[in-house]
Backbone as a chain_set.jsonl record, in Angstrom:
{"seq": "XXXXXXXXXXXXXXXXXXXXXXXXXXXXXXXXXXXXXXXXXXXXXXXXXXXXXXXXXXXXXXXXXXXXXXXXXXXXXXXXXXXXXXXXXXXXXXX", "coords": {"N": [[10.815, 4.089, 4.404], [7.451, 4.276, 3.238], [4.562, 5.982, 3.257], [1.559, 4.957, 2.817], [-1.22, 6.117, 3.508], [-2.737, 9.025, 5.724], [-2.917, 7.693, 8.081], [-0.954, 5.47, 7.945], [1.294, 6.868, 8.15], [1.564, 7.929, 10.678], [2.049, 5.567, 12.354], [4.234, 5.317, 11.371], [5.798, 7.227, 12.03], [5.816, 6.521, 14.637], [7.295, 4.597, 15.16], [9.723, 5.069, 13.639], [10.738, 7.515, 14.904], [11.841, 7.018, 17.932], [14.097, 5.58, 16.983], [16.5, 6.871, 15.889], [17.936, 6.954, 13.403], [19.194, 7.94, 10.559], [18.31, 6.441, 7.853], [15.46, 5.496, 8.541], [13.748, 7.306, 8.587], [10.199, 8.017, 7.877], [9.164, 8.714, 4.271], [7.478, 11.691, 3.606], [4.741, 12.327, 1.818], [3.576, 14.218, -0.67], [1.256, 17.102, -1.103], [-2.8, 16.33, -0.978], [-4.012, 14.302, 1.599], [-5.402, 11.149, 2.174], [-7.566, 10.745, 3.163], [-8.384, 9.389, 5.634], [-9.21, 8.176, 8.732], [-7.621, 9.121, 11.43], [-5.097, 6.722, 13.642], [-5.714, 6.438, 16.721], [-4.29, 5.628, 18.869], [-0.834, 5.548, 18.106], [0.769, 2.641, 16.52], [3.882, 0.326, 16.672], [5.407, -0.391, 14.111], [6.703, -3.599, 12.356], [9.901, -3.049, 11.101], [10.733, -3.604, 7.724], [8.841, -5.112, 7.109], [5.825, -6.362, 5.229], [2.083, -5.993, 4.187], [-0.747, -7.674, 3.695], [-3.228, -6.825, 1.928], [-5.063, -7.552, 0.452], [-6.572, -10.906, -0.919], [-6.045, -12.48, -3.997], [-6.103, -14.943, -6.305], [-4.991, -15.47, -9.091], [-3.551, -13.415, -9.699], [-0.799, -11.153, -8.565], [-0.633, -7.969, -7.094], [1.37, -5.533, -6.333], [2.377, -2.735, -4.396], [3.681, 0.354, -3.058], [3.613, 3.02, -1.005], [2.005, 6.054, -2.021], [1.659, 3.806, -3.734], [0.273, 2.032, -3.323], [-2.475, 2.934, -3.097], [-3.476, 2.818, -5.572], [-2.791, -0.027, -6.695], [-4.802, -1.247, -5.234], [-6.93, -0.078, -6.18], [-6.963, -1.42, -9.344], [-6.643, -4.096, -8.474], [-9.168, -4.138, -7.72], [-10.514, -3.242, -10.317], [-9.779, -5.549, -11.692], [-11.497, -7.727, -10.338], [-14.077, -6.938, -11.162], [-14.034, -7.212, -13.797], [-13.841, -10.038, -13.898], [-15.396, -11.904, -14.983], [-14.838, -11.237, -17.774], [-12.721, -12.754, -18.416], [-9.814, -13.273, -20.221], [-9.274, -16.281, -22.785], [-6.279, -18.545, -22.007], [-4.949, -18.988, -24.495], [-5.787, -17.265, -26.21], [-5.075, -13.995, -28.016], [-4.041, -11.261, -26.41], [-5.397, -7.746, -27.665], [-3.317, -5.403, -29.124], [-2.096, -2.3, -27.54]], "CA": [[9.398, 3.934, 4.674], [6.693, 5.231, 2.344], [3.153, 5.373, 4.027], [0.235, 4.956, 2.019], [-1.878, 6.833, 3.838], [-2.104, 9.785, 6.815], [-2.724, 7.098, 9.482], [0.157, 4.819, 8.01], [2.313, 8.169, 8.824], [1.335, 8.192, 12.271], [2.211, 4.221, 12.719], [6.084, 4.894, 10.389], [6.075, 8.431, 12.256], [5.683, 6.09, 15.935], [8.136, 3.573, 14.65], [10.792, 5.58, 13.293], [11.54, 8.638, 15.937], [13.173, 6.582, 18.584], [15.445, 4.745, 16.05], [17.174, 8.273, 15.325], [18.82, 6.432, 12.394], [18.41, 8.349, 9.303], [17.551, 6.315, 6.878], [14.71, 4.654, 8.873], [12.89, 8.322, 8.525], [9.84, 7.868, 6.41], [8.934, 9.811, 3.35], [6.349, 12.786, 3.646], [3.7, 12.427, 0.635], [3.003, 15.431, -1.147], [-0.592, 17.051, -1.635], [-3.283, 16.231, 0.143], [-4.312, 12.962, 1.809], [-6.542, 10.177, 1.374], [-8.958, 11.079, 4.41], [-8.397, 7.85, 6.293], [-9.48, 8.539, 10.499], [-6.535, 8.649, 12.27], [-5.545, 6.404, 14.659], [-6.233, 7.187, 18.123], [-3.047, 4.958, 19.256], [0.243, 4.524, 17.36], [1.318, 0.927, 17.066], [5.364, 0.334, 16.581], [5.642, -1.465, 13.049], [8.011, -4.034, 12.29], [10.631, -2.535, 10.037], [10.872, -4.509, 6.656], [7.543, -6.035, 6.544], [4.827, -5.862, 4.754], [0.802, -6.639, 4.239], [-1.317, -8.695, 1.921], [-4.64, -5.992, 2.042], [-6.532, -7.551, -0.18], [-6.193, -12.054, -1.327], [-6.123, -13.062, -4.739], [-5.594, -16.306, -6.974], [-4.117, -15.046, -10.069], [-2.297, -12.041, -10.427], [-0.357, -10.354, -7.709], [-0.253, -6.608, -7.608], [2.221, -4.655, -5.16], [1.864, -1.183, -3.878], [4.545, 0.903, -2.162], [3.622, 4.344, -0.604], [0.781, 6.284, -2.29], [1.054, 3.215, -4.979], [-0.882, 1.093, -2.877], [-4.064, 2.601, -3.632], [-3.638, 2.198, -7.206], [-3.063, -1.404, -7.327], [-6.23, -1.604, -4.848], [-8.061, 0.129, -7.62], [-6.211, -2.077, -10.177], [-7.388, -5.316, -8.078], [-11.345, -3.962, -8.097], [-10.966, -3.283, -11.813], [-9.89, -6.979, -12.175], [-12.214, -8.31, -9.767], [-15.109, -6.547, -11.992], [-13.927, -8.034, -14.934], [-13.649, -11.291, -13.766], [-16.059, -13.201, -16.259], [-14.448, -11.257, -19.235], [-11.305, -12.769, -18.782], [-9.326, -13.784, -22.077], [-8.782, -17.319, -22.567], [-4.922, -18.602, -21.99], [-4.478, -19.141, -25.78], [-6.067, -16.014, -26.805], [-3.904, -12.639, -27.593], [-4.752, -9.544, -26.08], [-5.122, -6.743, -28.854], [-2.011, -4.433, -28.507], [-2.47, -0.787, -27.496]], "C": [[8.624, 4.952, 3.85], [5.353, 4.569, 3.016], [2.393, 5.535, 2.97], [-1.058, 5.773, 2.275], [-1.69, 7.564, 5.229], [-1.993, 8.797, 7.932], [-1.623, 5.711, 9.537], [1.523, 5.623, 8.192], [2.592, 8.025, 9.944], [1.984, 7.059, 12.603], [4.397, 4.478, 12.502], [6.59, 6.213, 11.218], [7.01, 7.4, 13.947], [6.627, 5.601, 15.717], [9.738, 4.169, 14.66], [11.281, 6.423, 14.393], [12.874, 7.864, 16.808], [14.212, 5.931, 17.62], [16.623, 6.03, 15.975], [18.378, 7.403, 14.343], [18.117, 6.783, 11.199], [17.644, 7.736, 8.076], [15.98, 5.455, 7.357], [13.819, 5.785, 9.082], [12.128, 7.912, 7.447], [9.544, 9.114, 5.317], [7.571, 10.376, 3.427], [6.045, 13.011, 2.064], [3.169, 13.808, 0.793], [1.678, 16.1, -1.159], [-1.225, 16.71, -0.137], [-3.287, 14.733, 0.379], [-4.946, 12.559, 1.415], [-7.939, 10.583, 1.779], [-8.979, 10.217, 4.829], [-8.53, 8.572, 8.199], [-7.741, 7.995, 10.619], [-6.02, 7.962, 13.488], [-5.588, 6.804, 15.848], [-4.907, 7.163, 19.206], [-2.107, 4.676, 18.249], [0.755, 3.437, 17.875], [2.653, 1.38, 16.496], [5.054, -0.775, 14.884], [7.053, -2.291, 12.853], [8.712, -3.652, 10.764], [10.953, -4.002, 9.058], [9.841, -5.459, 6.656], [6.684, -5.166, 5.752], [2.984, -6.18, 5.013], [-0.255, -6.822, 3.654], [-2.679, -7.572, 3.113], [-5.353, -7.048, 1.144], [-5.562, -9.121, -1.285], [-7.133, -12.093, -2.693], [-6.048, -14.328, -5.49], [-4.955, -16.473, -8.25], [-3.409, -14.62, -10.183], [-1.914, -11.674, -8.927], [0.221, -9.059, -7.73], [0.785, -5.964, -6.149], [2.06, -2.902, -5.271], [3.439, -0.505, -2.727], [4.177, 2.371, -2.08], [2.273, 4.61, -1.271], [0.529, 5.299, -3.472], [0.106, 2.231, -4.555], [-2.326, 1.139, -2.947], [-4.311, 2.662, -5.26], [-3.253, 0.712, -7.62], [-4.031, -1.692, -6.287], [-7.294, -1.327, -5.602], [-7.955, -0.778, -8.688], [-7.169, -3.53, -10.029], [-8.825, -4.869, -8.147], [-11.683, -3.8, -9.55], [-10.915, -4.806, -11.855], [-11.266, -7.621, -11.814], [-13.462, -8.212, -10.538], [-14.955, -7.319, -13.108], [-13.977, -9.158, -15.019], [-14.022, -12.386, -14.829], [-15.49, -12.534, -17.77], [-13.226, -11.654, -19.038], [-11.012, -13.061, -19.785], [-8.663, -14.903, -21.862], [-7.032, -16.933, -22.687], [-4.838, -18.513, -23.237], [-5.161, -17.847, -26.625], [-5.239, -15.024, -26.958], [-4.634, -11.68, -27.372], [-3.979, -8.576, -27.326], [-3.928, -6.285, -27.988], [-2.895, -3.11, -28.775], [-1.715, -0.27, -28.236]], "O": [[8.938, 6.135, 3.725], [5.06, 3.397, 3.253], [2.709, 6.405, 2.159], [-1.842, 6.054, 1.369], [-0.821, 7.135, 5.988], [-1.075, 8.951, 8.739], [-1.385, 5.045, 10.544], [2.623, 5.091, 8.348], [3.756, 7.976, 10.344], [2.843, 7.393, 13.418], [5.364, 4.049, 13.132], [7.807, 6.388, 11.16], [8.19, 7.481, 14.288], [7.447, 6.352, 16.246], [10.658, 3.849, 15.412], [12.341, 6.039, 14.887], [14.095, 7.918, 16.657], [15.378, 6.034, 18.0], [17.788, 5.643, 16.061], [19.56, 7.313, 14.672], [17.043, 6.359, 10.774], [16.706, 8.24, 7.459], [15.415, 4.81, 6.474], [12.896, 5.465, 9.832], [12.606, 7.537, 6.377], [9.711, 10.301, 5.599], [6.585, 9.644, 3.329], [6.753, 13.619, 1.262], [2.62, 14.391, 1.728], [0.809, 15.234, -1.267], [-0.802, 16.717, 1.019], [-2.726, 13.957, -0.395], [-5.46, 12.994, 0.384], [-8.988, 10.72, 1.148], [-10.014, 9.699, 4.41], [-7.774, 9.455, 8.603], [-7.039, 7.08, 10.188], [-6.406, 8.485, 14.534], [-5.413, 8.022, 15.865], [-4.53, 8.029, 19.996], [-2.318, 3.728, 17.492], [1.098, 3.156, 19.024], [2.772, 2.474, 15.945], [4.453, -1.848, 14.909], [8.179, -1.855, 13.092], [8.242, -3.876, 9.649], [11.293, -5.107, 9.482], [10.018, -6.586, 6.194], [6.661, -3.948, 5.575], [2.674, -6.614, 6.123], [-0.701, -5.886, 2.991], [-2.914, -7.556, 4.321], [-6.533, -7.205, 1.458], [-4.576, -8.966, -2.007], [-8.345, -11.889, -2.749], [-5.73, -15.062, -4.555], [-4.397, -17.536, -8.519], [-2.402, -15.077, -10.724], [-2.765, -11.918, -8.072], [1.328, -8.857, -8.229], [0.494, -6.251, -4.988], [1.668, -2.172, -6.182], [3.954, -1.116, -1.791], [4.416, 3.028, -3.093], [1.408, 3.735, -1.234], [-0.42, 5.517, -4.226], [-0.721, 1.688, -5.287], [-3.162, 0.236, -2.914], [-5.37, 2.527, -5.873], [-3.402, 0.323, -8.778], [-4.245, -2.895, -6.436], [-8.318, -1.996, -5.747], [-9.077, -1.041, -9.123], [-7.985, -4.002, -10.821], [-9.574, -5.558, -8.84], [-12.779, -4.093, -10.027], [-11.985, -5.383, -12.05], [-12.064, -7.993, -12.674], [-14.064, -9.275, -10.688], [-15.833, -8.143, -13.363], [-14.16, -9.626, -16.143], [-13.378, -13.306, -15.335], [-15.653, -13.176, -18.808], [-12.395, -10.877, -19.509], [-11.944, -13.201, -20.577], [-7.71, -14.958, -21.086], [-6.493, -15.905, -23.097], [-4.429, -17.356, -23.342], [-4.826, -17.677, -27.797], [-4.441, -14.945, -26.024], [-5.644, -11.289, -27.957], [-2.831, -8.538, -27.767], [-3.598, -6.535, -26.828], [-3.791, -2.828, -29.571], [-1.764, 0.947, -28.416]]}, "num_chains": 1, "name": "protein.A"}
């Protein structure tokens, strides 16, 4: 388990204890946090899921741990861009 943020800690923190099965401990992110309110109540998560934050129709970006808010930034860059997309038969310059 990798949380994405402090109050997905609290949820993988709730989740995990009783299990006392090591590898179902999650991983403690470095630094500081995001600043997300914490919740008030931990809920129990179901181990090995996941959750679509944010519906698209093109592209599908994935996120695990603190990468989830970089493909939420990722998806708002697209979303901005939207009308410049590049036709299918076009090539994107190379970097």
């Amino acid at each position: 388990m990798a949380p994405r943020d402090e109050a997905m800690l609290v949820h993988m923190l709730h989740t995990a204890l009783p299990l006392r099965r090591r590898p179902d401990r999650p991983a403690h992110p470095r630094g500081a946090g995001v600043g997300v309110e914490l919740p008030s109540q931990p809920r129990e998560l179901e181990i090995g899921s996941g959750e679509i934050l944010r519906e698209g129709d093109r592209v599908a970006l994935l996120g695990y741990g603190t990468g989830v808010g970089k493909a939420l930034e990722a998806a708002e860059i697209l979303a901005e861009s939207g009308s410049r997309r590049p036709s299918p038969t076009r090539a994107l310059p190379s970097r």
